[in-house]
Amino acid sequence: MANLRFEVVAEAFRKKPLEVETPKERPSEYFGKNVFNRAKMYKYLPRDVYEKLIDVIDNGARLDRSIADAVAKGMKQWADENGATHYTHWFQPLTEGTAEKHDAFIEHDGKGGMIEDFSGKLLAQQEPDASSFPSGGIRNTFEARGYSAWDPTSPVFIIDDTLCIPTIFISYTGEALDYKAPLLRALHAVSMAATDVCRYFYPDVKKVTSNLGWEQEYFLVDESLYSARPDLMLTGRTLMGHDSAKNQQMDDHYFGTIPERVQAFMKDLEIQALQLGIPCKTRHNEVAPNQFEMAPIYEECNLAVDHNMLLMSLMKRVARKHGFRVLLHEKPFAGINGSGKHNNWSLSTDTGILLHGPGKTAEDNLRFVVFITETLKAVHSHNSLLKASIMSATNAHRLGGNEAPPAIISCFLGKQLTEILDKIEHTDEGNSLLVGDKQARKLNIPEIPELLIDNTDRNRTSPFAFTGNRFEFRAVGSEANCAAAMIVLNTAMAEALTSFKQRVDALIAEGTDKTAAILTVLRDDIRASRPIHFEGNGYSQEWVEEARRRGLDTETACPRVFEHYLHDHNVDMFEAMNVMSRAELAARNEVKWETYTKKIQIEARVLGDISMNHIVPVATNYQTQLAKNVEKMQAVFGEAEGKQLTERNVKLIREIAERIQKIETYVEELVEARKKANRISDEHLKAIAYCDTVAPKMEDIRYQIDKLELIVADELWTLPKYRELLFIR
């Protein structure tokens, strides 16, 4: 009987690229085709309604519910013209995914028939069952009421036959049960605080916007091979698998020619994403085999988060159409790069980017240094909380390995900015502040023009690095909702800027010159945030020890990292900035601990099942074949010569027996550890037990299985190996 593994591998290799129909229009012409954007609002809404809605979007004006009916009517007309028959409130519960319930555009007509209708009431809010989503105890089964409410700042869009309306999701008692509601609060807080500080330099600034440019890394695996790996199907990662002899050590995949099947997938994905208003800009091979990246142009933070969540969902649909499965797990394969989602973050006004330097005047440069310094202050004050915002059961596998930044939050600035901050801290020369522009570098190759060299290098081991006009938060995980990190970062920045202004204003009130007051507070904050500033190798053990001496958080265990959400100074920040209450934070932590436990629990059950029902029988079968060979060789050559000729097989039989015995013992211990942990009622303590006692047993089992994979005859091994999973084109 042929090994099914060989059949699915052969099938994967035979697949050809799918033909993708290219739109006749240019991308700029079909961009936003399926989005109710400003141009469509202008076309389908009455002029006064359009102006009121734009005022809400641009200036944060309070939404007048009286215009909801007119907006709903215009949306419905546009949706009808584009074949939509249903609508849904599209929201982001605490599941790391999105949720939607589709309703048809129909109502009773009072005459025994029906009419197609969509009212402002249906647009503005709906009532999903709040007890069926993670709530951390805020909602129980007998307390099911929750509300989704329209977010007019993120445009509605059409997928297939459904009009999707971005919404927040809150409980009946008002607590946020999603990511969007606290994100919007955080964005409002940072806008208010940053605008106040901006007015020291630009009195006419009306609003500050937080911008986000995410870079989505992902793996593609052939669907037939994916289906032959129960661990990939059920957990998103390979729970076992020995390294391929060739993986990424030749550095030949990064920025290499995109494989044809992948190119077809990317093209299809890009077209659909552009039609949904996602401004896709970049696509390329990443470092690990079968790893790729897509990145858009910068957008306002709330919209960027929505677009990333939409894209991840879209990727999965398009991949299946092309015979692939997308893996968004941060570490689906051991021993090679994992996948992150670098969050490039900046602040901008209606006149420019606040983190962009250099300026044309000393005042511009002072503004630049203020916002750089207060970012450092925010990251230093809440470095443990920032780590908690990006930590998960899946991202923990990635952090600190194969180019992913370590689980210690530090900031990289580069030589020039470091020197400038040192100068401000130690001298009185701040009034003549100079920040260098990009420098030209000649290459002495006549055909190549001069390169403009940035005033900072890059440090790939830094979790939070300044990269020219933005900070790159590189520690965010591939499958995470960007909002989690952006909520913390923007809230911490709002707190830092609020404190900065209060202290500067106090000095000015005492008679200090404005510039002198700003420089005085700057010096204090530069000194206070010095521990977070690190330019060296984040992978070194010396840095771990140095980080501890500096008072930075070096914890790596997920359940313990999550505890920082409930530390008093973090709770105080969230409450002072009106982003989340202690009750909301406590509920979210309950969800985080429970989610962590469930993910490890599922992995443990899957690994136990595969070990006993796949690995042990296959290894035993091979052991039996070897034993029969030994027996027959001795029958042919005699006992003495037969023993000599089969010495290697006897050693293999013994090794297989020892490893099988260890696997069986470890699986029993794994089951017992899980049972013991499951008896703990407190979600926090249960998560710690799973982290400390269950997860390590899985690594012990994996080690034995990976060794068996090298021993057992290839024709008997039933599960696709790394060399097959990672190199299908």
C-alpha positions as a printed Julia matrix, in Angstrom:
729×3 Matrix{Float64}:
   0.0     0.0     0.0
   1.45    3.38   -1.04
   2.22    5.89    1.69
  -0.45    8.63    1.57
   2.26   11.17    2.36
   3.97   10.5    -0.96
   0.67   10.92   -2.79
  -0.13   14.3    -1.28
   3.43   15.53   -1.86
   3.24   14.47   -5.52
  -0.15   16.17   -5.83
   1.28   19.39   -4.39
   4.18   19.4    -6.84
   1.85   18.88   -9.81
  -0.3    21.93   -9.1
  -0.1    24.8   -11.56
  -0.66   28.51  -10.94
  -4.3    29.55  -11.05
  -5.2    32.05  -13.76
  -6.19   35.39  -12.23
  -8.31   37.81  -14.23
  -6.69   41.23  -14.2
  -9.08   44.21  -14.1
  -9.0    46.33  -17.23
  -8.73   49.51  -15.16
  -5.56   50.7   -13.47
  -5.32   50.01   -9.7
  -5.99   53.68   -8.94
  -9.28   53.4   -10.84
 -10.65   50.36   -9.02
  -9.18   51.24   -5.61
 -12.04   51.37   -3.09
 -14.53   50.01   -5.62
 -16.27   48.02   -2.86
 -16.06   50.76   -0.21
 -18.61   53.43    0.67
 -15.88   56.06    0.69
 -16.11   59.85    0.56
 -16.73   59.97   -3.17
 -19.68   57.62   -2.78
 -20.93   59.45    0.31
 -20.93   62.64   -1.74
 -22.85   60.92   -4.54
 -25.45   59.05   -2.49
 -26.07   61.35    0.51
 -27.88   64.7     0.69
 -25.37   67.56    0.88
 -26.18   68.57    4.48
 -25.99   64.95    5.63
 -22.68   64.48    3.83
 -21.2    67.56    5.52
 -22.36   66.47    8.98
 -20.92   62.99    8.48
 -17.57   64.36    7.25
 -17.45   66.64   10.3
 -17.82   63.55   12.49
 -15.05   61.72   10.61
 -12.58   64.59   10.34
 -13.18   66.64   13.43
 -14.63   64.23   15.97
 -17.98   65.99   16.05
 -20.7    64.12   17.91
 -22.74   61.9    15.6
 -26.27   63.23   15.21
 -28.47   60.12   15.11
 -31.06   62.11   13.19
 -28.89   61.73   10.06
 -28.66   57.93   10.42
 -31.79   57.28    8.32
 -30.48   59.39    5.44
 -27.06   57.7     5.6
 -28.68   54.26    5.72
 -30.81   55.1     2.69
 -27.75   56.19    0.69
 -25.78   53.12    1.75
 -28.67   50.87    0.83
 -28.96   52.38   -2.64
 -25.24   51.89   -3.24
 -25.38   48.35   -1.83
 -28.33   47.47   -4.1
 -26.44   48.7    -7.15
 -23.54   46.44   -6.21
 -25.59   43.28   -5.67
 -25.67   43.27   -1.85
 -28.67   41.49   -0.33
 -27.52   41.38    3.32
 -25.82   43.58    5.89
 -23.78   42.84    9.0
 -22.23   44.66   11.91
 -18.53   43.73   11.59
 -16.69   43.88   14.92
 -13.57   42.66   16.69
 -14.36   40.68   19.86
 -11.64   39.47   22.23
 -10.98   36.39   20.08
  -8.19   37.91   17.91
 -10.57   37.59   14.95
 -13.67   39.34   13.64
 -17.36   38.57   14.04
 -20.4    39.08   11.83
 -24.08   38.1    11.75
 -25.72   38.57    8.35
 -29.27   39.91    8.05
 -31.23   40.33    4.83
 -32.53   43.73    3.69
 -36.13   42.62    4.2
 -39.08   43.63    6.39
 -42.8    42.8     6.41
 -44.85   45.09    4.19
 -48.02   44.63    6.29
 -49.84   43.0     3.37
 -48.54   39.46    3.62
 -45.43   40.21    1.59
 -42.13   41.85    2.23
 -40.15   44.9     1.26
 -36.44   45.57    1.1
 -35.47   48.13    3.71
 -32.55   49.38    5.79
 -33.13   51.99    8.49
 -30.88   54.27   10.46
 -31.73   52.25   13.57
 -30.33   49.08   11.99
 -27.25   50.95   10.83
 -26.55   52.57   14.19
 -26.72   49.55   16.48
 -27.51   45.86   16.85
 -27.65   43.39   19.7
 -25.25   40.42   19.45
 -25.31   37.85   22.24
 -22.56   39.2    24.51
 -22.41   36.04   26.63
 -21.27   33.99   23.64
 -18.05   35.98   23.21
 -15.11   36.16   25.64
 -15.96   38.75   28.29
 -13.89   37.82   31.32
 -16.99   37.55   33.48
 -18.56   40.86   32.46
 -21.4    38.94   30.76
 -22.8    35.58   31.88
 -25.09   33.2    30.01
 -28.08   34.66   31.84
 -26.84   38.2    31.07
 -26.62   38.05   27.32
 -27.3    41.59   26.21
 -24.56   43.49   24.37
 -24.52   46.13   21.66
 -22.6    46.73   18.47
 -22.54   50.4    17.46
 -21.57   51.93   14.11
 -18.1    53.48   13.82
 -18.54   56.16   11.13
 -14.78   56.85   11.0
 -14.19   53.5     9.29
 -16.07   53.18    5.97
 -18.48   50.35    5.27
 -17.59   47.88    2.54
 -19.09   45.02    0.53
 -17.83   41.43    0.51
 -19.72   39.07   -1.79
 -23.4    39.96   -1.21
 -23.01   41.55    2.23
 -22.68   45.17    3.33
 -20.18   45.15    6.23
 -20.47   47.93    8.82
 -17.47   48.4    11.15
 -18.69   48.71   14.74
 -17.6    48.75   18.35
 -18.92   46.05   20.71
 -19.9    46.88   24.3
 -21.8    45.2    27.09
 -25.25   46.18   28.35
 -23.49   47.82   31.3
 -21.17   49.84   29.05
 -17.84   48.01   29.25
 -15.87   47.44   26.05
 -15.94   43.82   24.87
 -13.76   44.42   21.83
 -10.55   46.04   20.61
 -12.03   48.95   18.66
 -13.78   50.8    21.51
 -10.65   51.22   23.7
  -8.57   51.92   20.59
 -10.84   54.83   19.65
 -10.59   56.14   23.2
  -6.78   55.85   23.14
  -6.61   57.66   19.79
  -8.78   60.45   21.15
  -6.58   60.73   24.24
  -3.32   60.95   22.3
  -4.84   63.42   19.84
  -5.9    65.76   22.65
  -2.58   65.52   24.52
  -0.41   65.84   21.41
  -2.43   68.78   20.09
  -1.88   70.64   23.34
   1.89   70.1    23.15
   1.97   70.96   19.43
   0.58   74.39   20.19
   3.83   75.33   21.9
   5.26   75.29   18.37
   2.28   75.59   16.0
  -0.65   77.48   17.58
  -2.97   76.71   14.67
  -2.8    72.9    14.92
  -6.33   71.54   15.28
  -5.83   67.78   15.51
  -3.14   65.13   15.83
  -3.6    61.77   14.15
  -1.96   58.5    15.09
  -0.73   56.65   12.0
  -0.01   52.97   11.54
   1.73   51.06    8.78
   1.71   47.31    9.46
   3.83   44.72    7.68
   2.02   41.38    7.54
   4.28   38.31    7.43
   2.81   34.88    6.78
   3.57   31.35    5.57
   1.87   29.48    2.75
   1.51   25.7     2.8
  -0.01   23.54    0.11
  -3.54   22.62    1.16
  -3.1    18.86    0.62
  -0.01   18.78    2.85
  -1.75   20.95    5.44
  -4.62   18.45    5.55
  -2.15   15.61    6.21
  -0.8    17.34    9.34
  -3.35   17.23   12.2
  -1.18   19.57   14.27
  -1.22   22.27   11.58
  -4.96   21.9    11.11
  -5.83   22.11   14.8
  -3.15   24.37   16.28
  -1.71   26.37   13.39
   1.82   25.08   14.0
   3.86   21.89   13.7
   4.13   20.3    17.13
   6.9    18.05   15.85
   9.22   17.89   12.86
  12.95   17.62   12.44
  14.84   20.39   10.65
  15.13   20.09    6.91
  18.75   19.65    5.81
  18.23   22.87    3.86
  16.07   25.57    5.36
  17.02   29.27    5.35
  20.77   28.98    5.89
  21.61   29.9     2.28
  19.71   33.21    2.53
  18.33   32.51   -0.94
  14.62   32.96   -0.29
  14.63   36.52    1.06
  13.64   38.94   -1.73
  14.06   36.07   -4.21
  11.89   35.51   -7.25
   8.32   34.94   -6.09
   7.17   31.39   -7.01
   4.52   31.29   -9.76
   1.7    29.84   -7.66
   2.44   32.34   -4.9
   2.59   35.19   -7.4
  -0.87   34.25   -8.66
  -2.17   34.19   -5.09
  -0.57   37.56   -4.31
  -1.99   39.12   -7.45
  -5.5    37.89   -6.66
  -5.2    39.02   -3.04
  -3.91   42.44   -4.04
  -6.73   43.07   -6.51
  -9.4    42.17   -3.97
  -7.65   44.12   -1.21
  -7.38   47.25   -3.38
 -11.07   46.97   -4.26
 -11.74   46.98   -0.5
  -9.68   50.15   -0.08
  -6.63   48.47    1.49
  -3.68   50.39   -0.01
  -1.36   47.43   -0.7
   2.11   48.64   -1.59
   4.72   45.91   -1.02
   4.94   42.16   -1.57
   8.01   39.94   -1.35
   9.58   36.7    -0.2
  10.57   36.77    3.46
  13.61   35.07    5.0
  12.24   31.61    5.78
  11.17   29.2     3.01
   7.5    29.62    2.08
   7.35   32.83    4.14
   6.1    36.04    2.52
   5.1    39.59    3.38
   2.52   42.17    2.36
   2.55   45.78    3.5
   0.3    48.77    2.77
   0.84   52.53    2.66
   0.39   54.25    6.03
  -3.13   55.02    7.22
  -4.88   56.51   10.21
  -4.49   53.98   13.02
  -8.13   52.9    13.47
  -8.59   52.38    9.73
  -5.25   50.57    9.47
  -6.3    48.14   12.21
  -9.6    47.44   10.46
  -7.8    46.9     7.17
  -5.34   44.47    8.74
  -8.13   42.41   10.28
  -9.96   42.43    6.96
  -6.83   41.45    5.06
  -6.09   38.46    7.31
  -9.6    37.16    6.69
  -9.29   37.84    2.97
  -5.91   36.07    2.8
  -7.42   32.85    4.11
 -10.23   32.88    1.55
  -8.0    33.69   -1.41
  -5.36   31.15   -0.37
  -7.86   28.28   -0.43
  -8.93   29.3    -3.89
  -5.29   28.83   -4.98
  -4.8    25.51   -3.18
  -2.9    27.01   -0.24
  -3.48   27.48    3.45
  -2.21   30.66    5.11
  -0.37   30.17    8.38
  -0.51   33.26   10.58
   0.88   31.49   13.65
   4.01   33.3    14.79
   6.12   30.12   14.79
   4.59   27.39   12.64
   7.99   25.76   12.06
  10.81   25.33   14.58
  14.34   26.36   13.71
  13.52   29.04   11.12
  12.18   32.57   11.21
   8.78   33.13   12.7
   6.26   35.68   11.45
   5.71   39.09   12.97
   3.64   42.11   12.13
   5.88   45.16   12.44
   3.79   48.13   13.53
   5.26   51.35   12.13
   3.77   54.09   14.3
   3.88   57.87   14.05
   1.94   60.99   14.94
   1.01   63.71   12.46
  -0.89   66.97   12.36
  -2.74   68.55    9.46
   0.63   70.18    8.64
   3.11   67.3     8.89
   4.61   64.33   10.76
   5.63   65.17   14.33
   8.4    62.57   14.39
   9.84   63.73   11.1
  13.2    65.46   11.32
  15.07   67.54   10.6
  13.16   70.8    10.63
  14.1    74.06    8.97
  14.39   75.97   12.24
  15.63   75.37   15.76
  11.99   75.46   16.9
  11.09   72.68   14.44
  13.99   70.61   15.71
  12.96   71.21   19.31
   9.46   69.98   18.45
  10.99   66.87   16.9
  13.11   66.14   19.98
  10.15   66.72   22.32
   8.07   64.04   20.62
  11.02   61.64   20.38
  11.78   62.09   24.07
   8.18   61.72   25.2
   7.89   58.53   23.16
  10.91   57.19   25.05
   9.31   58.32   28.3
   6.08   56.49   27.44
   7.91   53.29   26.51
  10.09   53.43   29.63
   7.2    54.1    32.0
   5.2    51.17   30.63
   7.77   48.81   29.09
   6.31   45.77   30.85
   2.79   46.71   29.74
   3.92   47.13   26.13
   5.36   43.63   26.29
   2.1    42.33   27.73
   0.26   43.93   24.8
   2.18   41.82   22.25
   2.62   38.63   24.28
   0.6    35.5    23.53
   0.94   31.75   23.66
   1.92   31.83   19.99
   4.15   34.93   19.89
   6.15   33.61   22.85
   7.62   30.98   20.5
   8.9    33.68   18.15
  10.31   36.4    20.39
  14.09   36.23   20.73
  14.72   33.77   17.93
  15.71   33.98   14.26
  15.63   37.76   13.84
  12.57   38.37   16.03
  13.31   40.93   18.76
  13.8    39.68   22.33
  11.11   39.77   25.02
  12.69   42.87   26.58
  11.3    46.19   25.4
  14.05   48.68   24.54
  14.41   51.59   22.12
  17.01   52.09   19.4
  17.65   55.66   18.2
  20.9    55.57   16.23
  24.13   57.48   16.72
  22.98   60.96   15.67
  19.83   61.13   17.79
  21.67   59.65   20.74
  24.29   62.38   20.49
  21.58   65.07   20.3
  19.83   63.79   23.43
  23.16   63.59   25.22
  23.88   67.19   24.23
  20.53   68.4    25.57
  20.91   66.44   28.78
  24.43   67.6    29.62
  24.75   71.11   28.11
  22.83   74.37   27.71
  23.16   74.35   23.93
  19.62   73.21   23.22
  18.6    76.55   21.73
  20.93   75.96   18.79
  19.63   72.46   18.24
  20.65   70.95   14.89
  19.42   67.66   13.49
  21.21   66.43   10.39
  19.42   65.7     7.17
  20.08   62.66    4.99
  23.63   62.65    3.69
  24.74   61.82    0.17
  27.15   58.92   -0.22
  29.15   58.44   -3.42
  29.72   54.86   -4.51
  32.39   55.56   -7.16
  30.28   53.72   -9.72
  29.51   56.16  -12.56
  26.22   54.53  -13.54
  24.78   54.61  -10.0
  23.57   57.93   -8.54
  24.44   59.11   -5.04
  22.54   57.36   -2.26
  20.77   59.39    0.4
  21.77   57.8     3.68
  19.31   58.01    6.6
  20.52   59.62    9.79
  19.92   56.35   11.68
  20.98   52.8    10.96
  18.64   49.87   11.72
  18.87   47.42   14.6
  16.89   44.27   13.9
  17.22   43.1    17.5
  15.42   46.18   18.82
  11.71   45.72   19.61
  11.03   49.46   19.3
  13.35   51.3    16.94
  13.32   54.79   15.45
  13.57   54.44   11.67
  13.58   57.96   10.26
  10.12   59.44   10.75
   8.44   56.77   12.83
   9.02   54.1    15.46
   8.85   50.49   14.36
   7.29   48.24   17.01
   8.76   44.98   15.73
   7.56   42.67   18.51
   3.88   42.46   17.46
   2.88   38.95   16.4
   1.65   37.88   12.97
  -1.84   36.74   13.98
  -2.39   39.46   16.6
  -4.87   42.28   16.39
  -2.67   45.39   16.02
  -5.13   47.26   18.23
  -3.81   45.59   21.39
  -0.36   47.15   20.97
  -1.73   50.43   19.61
  -4.08   50.87   22.58
  -1.17   50.66   25.02
   1.28   52.71   22.95
  -1.12   55.58   22.23
  -2.42   55.65   25.8
   1.11   55.7    27.22
   2.02   58.47   24.77
  -1.06   60.46   25.82
  -0.04   60.14   29.47
   3.57   61.2    28.76
   2.51   64.24   26.73
  -0.09   65.26   29.31
   2.53   65.12   32.06
   5.02   66.99   29.86
   2.6    69.87   29.29
   1.6    70.09   32.94
   5.23   70.42   34.03
   6.14   72.91   31.3
   3.07   75.03   32.07
   3.98   75.02   35.76
   7.46   76.4    34.98
   6.03   79.03   32.62
   3.57   80.09   35.33
   6.57   80.64   37.62
   8.09   83.01   35.06
  10.4    80.67   33.1
  10.82   81.35   29.39
   8.84   78.86   27.27
  11.86   77.38   25.48
  13.84   77.16   28.7
  10.89   75.44   30.4
  10.6    72.92   27.58
  14.34   72.17   27.73
  14.25   71.77   31.52
  11.47   69.17   31.33
  13.14   67.51   28.35
  16.32   67.0    30.34
  14.36   65.4    33.18
  12.61   63.01   30.79
  15.78   62.14   28.88
  17.43   61.17   32.18
  14.35   59.27   33.39
  14.02   57.24   30.2
  17.73   56.48   29.84
  17.28   52.8    30.93
  15.07   52.03   27.9
  17.65   53.36   25.43
  19.8    50.51   24.06
  21.8    50.45   20.83
  23.49   47.05   21.06
  22.74   43.39   20.39
  19.39   42.52   21.95
  20.13   38.8    21.6
  23.15   38.79   23.9
  22.99   37.33   27.39
  24.87   40.41   28.56
  21.87   42.55   27.56
  19.48   40.37   29.57
  21.62   40.9    32.65
  22.06   44.61   31.91
  18.3    45.03   31.36
  17.65   43.56   34.79
  20.11   46.01   36.33
  18.29   48.85   34.57
  14.99   47.74   36.04
  13.46   46.59   32.74
  11.1    43.66   32.66
  12.78   40.42   31.49
   9.95   37.96   32.21
   9.16   35.56   29.36
   6.3    33.44   30.75
   3.04   34.6    29.15
   0.69   34.32   32.14
   3.09   36.32   34.31
   3.65   38.94   31.62
  -0.12   39.48   31.39
  -0.16   40.44   35.09
   1.24   43.86   34.2
  -2.15   44.97   32.88
  -3.35   45.01   36.48
  -0.39   46.75   38.1
  -1.6    49.92   39.79
   0.42   52.42   37.75
  -0.85   50.87   34.5
  -4.45   50.84   35.69
  -4.06   54.45   36.81
  -2.84   55.41   33.34
  -5.75   53.74   31.55
  -8.29   55.3    33.89
  -6.7    58.77   33.85
  -6.72   58.77   30.04
 -10.34   57.46   29.98
  -9.37   54.45   27.89
 -10.28   51.47   30.11
 -11.44   50.97   33.67
  -9.97   48.55   36.18
 -12.99   46.29   35.67
 -12.45   46.21   31.9
  -8.74   45.47   32.36
  -9.45   42.7    34.86
 -11.96   41.15   32.47
  -9.51   41.27   29.58
  -6.88   39.57   31.65
  -9.31   36.8    32.5
  -9.79   36.34   28.75
  -6.03   36.39   28.14
  -5.32   33.77   30.79
  -8.2    31.58   29.64
  -7.14   31.87   25.99
  -3.56   30.96   26.86
  -4.73   27.88   28.78
  -7.01   26.73   25.98
  -4.31   27.05   23.33
  -1.78   25.03   25.32
  -4.51   22.56   26.27
  -5.44   21.97   22.63
  -1.8    21.58   21.64
  -1.23   19.07   24.44
  -4.23   16.99   23.44
  -3.26   17.03   19.77
   0.34   16.08   20.55
  -0.76   13.23   22.81
  -3.1    11.93   20.11
  -0.5    12.11   17.32
   2.16   10.54   19.54
   0.09    7.49   20.42
  -1.9     7.05   17.2
   0.67    8.06   14.56
   4.22    8.11   15.84
   4.34    5.1    18.16
   2.59    2.72   15.72
   4.84    3.81   12.83
   7.99    3.46   14.92
   6.82    0.08   16.25
   6.13   -1.1    12.71
   9.64   -0.18   11.63
  11.05   -1.8    14.77
   9.22   -5.01   13.86
  10.65   -4.93   10.33
  14.15   -4.53   11.74
  13.59   -7.41   14.17
  12.43   -9.66   11.34
  15.52   -8.69    9.36
  17.76   -9.61   12.3
  16.0   -12.93   12.71
  16.27  -13.81    9.01
  19.9   -12.72    8.72
  20.84  -14.97   11.6
  18.93  -17.84   10.0
  20.86  -17.36    6.75
  24.36  -16.6     8.09
  24.26  -18.28   11.46
  23.96  -16.68   14.85
  27.51  -15.35   15.21
  27.89  -13.85   11.72
  24.26  -12.79   11.7
  24.76  -10.77   14.9
  27.75   -9.05   13.38
  25.89   -8.2    10.18
  22.83   -6.9    12.01
  24.6    -5.0    14.77
  23.35   -1.62   13.48
  19.77   -2.86   13.24
  19.9    -4.15   16.81
  21.13   -0.73   18.0
  18.27    0.91   16.12
  15.75   -1.5    17.64
  17.04   -0.66   21.1
  17.02    3.09   20.43
  13.49    2.98   19.02
  12.32    1.01   22.05
  13.89    3.52   24.43
  12.41    6.51   22.63
   8.95    4.91   22.4
   9.09    4.19   26.12
  10.01    7.81   26.85
   7.22    9.11   24.6
   4.65    6.91   26.32
   5.91    7.98   29.75
   5.95   11.67   28.81
   2.44   11.45   27.32
   1.16    9.93   30.57
   2.87   12.71   32.52
   1.43   15.29   30.11
  -2.1    13.98   30.65
  -1.64   14.0    34.42
  -0.2    17.53   34.39
  -3.16   18.68   32.32
  -5.68   17.01   34.62
  -4.05   18.58   37.65
  -4.02   22.02   36.05
  -7.66   21.66   34.97
  -8.71   21.24   38.6
  -7.55   24.8    39.34
 -10.54   27.14   39.24
  -8.63   30.45   39.17
  -7.87   31.26   35.5
  -4.65   33.09   36.38
  -3.23   30.2    38.41
  -4.43   27.67   35.87
  -2.61   29.5    33.07
   0.57   29.55   35.17
   0.23   25.82   35.8
  -0.14   25.15   32.07
   2.9    27.31   31.41
   5.09   25.73   34.09
   4.01   22.08   34.03
   2.22   21.26   30.76
   4.15   23.16   28.07
   7.59   21.77   29.1
   6.3    18.17   28.78
   5.4    18.89   25.17
   8.97   19.88   24.4
  10.21   16.61   25.92
   7.86   14.62   23.69
   8.79   16.59   20.6
  12.48   15.94   21.13
  11.92   12.15   21.11
   9.62   12.27   18.07
  12.06   14.38   16.06
  14.81   11.86   16.79
  12.55    9.0    15.66
  11.84   10.84   12.4
  15.55   10.52   11.56
  15.55    6.79   12.33
  12.29    5.43   10.9
  12.3     4.49    7.23
  11.05    7.39    5.11
   8.53    5.17    3.34
   6.78    4.45    6.64
   6.63    8.01    8.02
   3.04    9.16    7.56
   3.28   12.88    8.29
   4.68   15.34    5.7
   8.17   16.43    6.73
   9.64   19.92    6.88
  11.48   19.44    3.59
   8.09   18.85    1.93
   6.04   21.44    3.8
   8.54   24.24    3.23
   9.58   23.79   -0.37
   6.38   23.3    -2.36
   6.09   25.76   -5.25
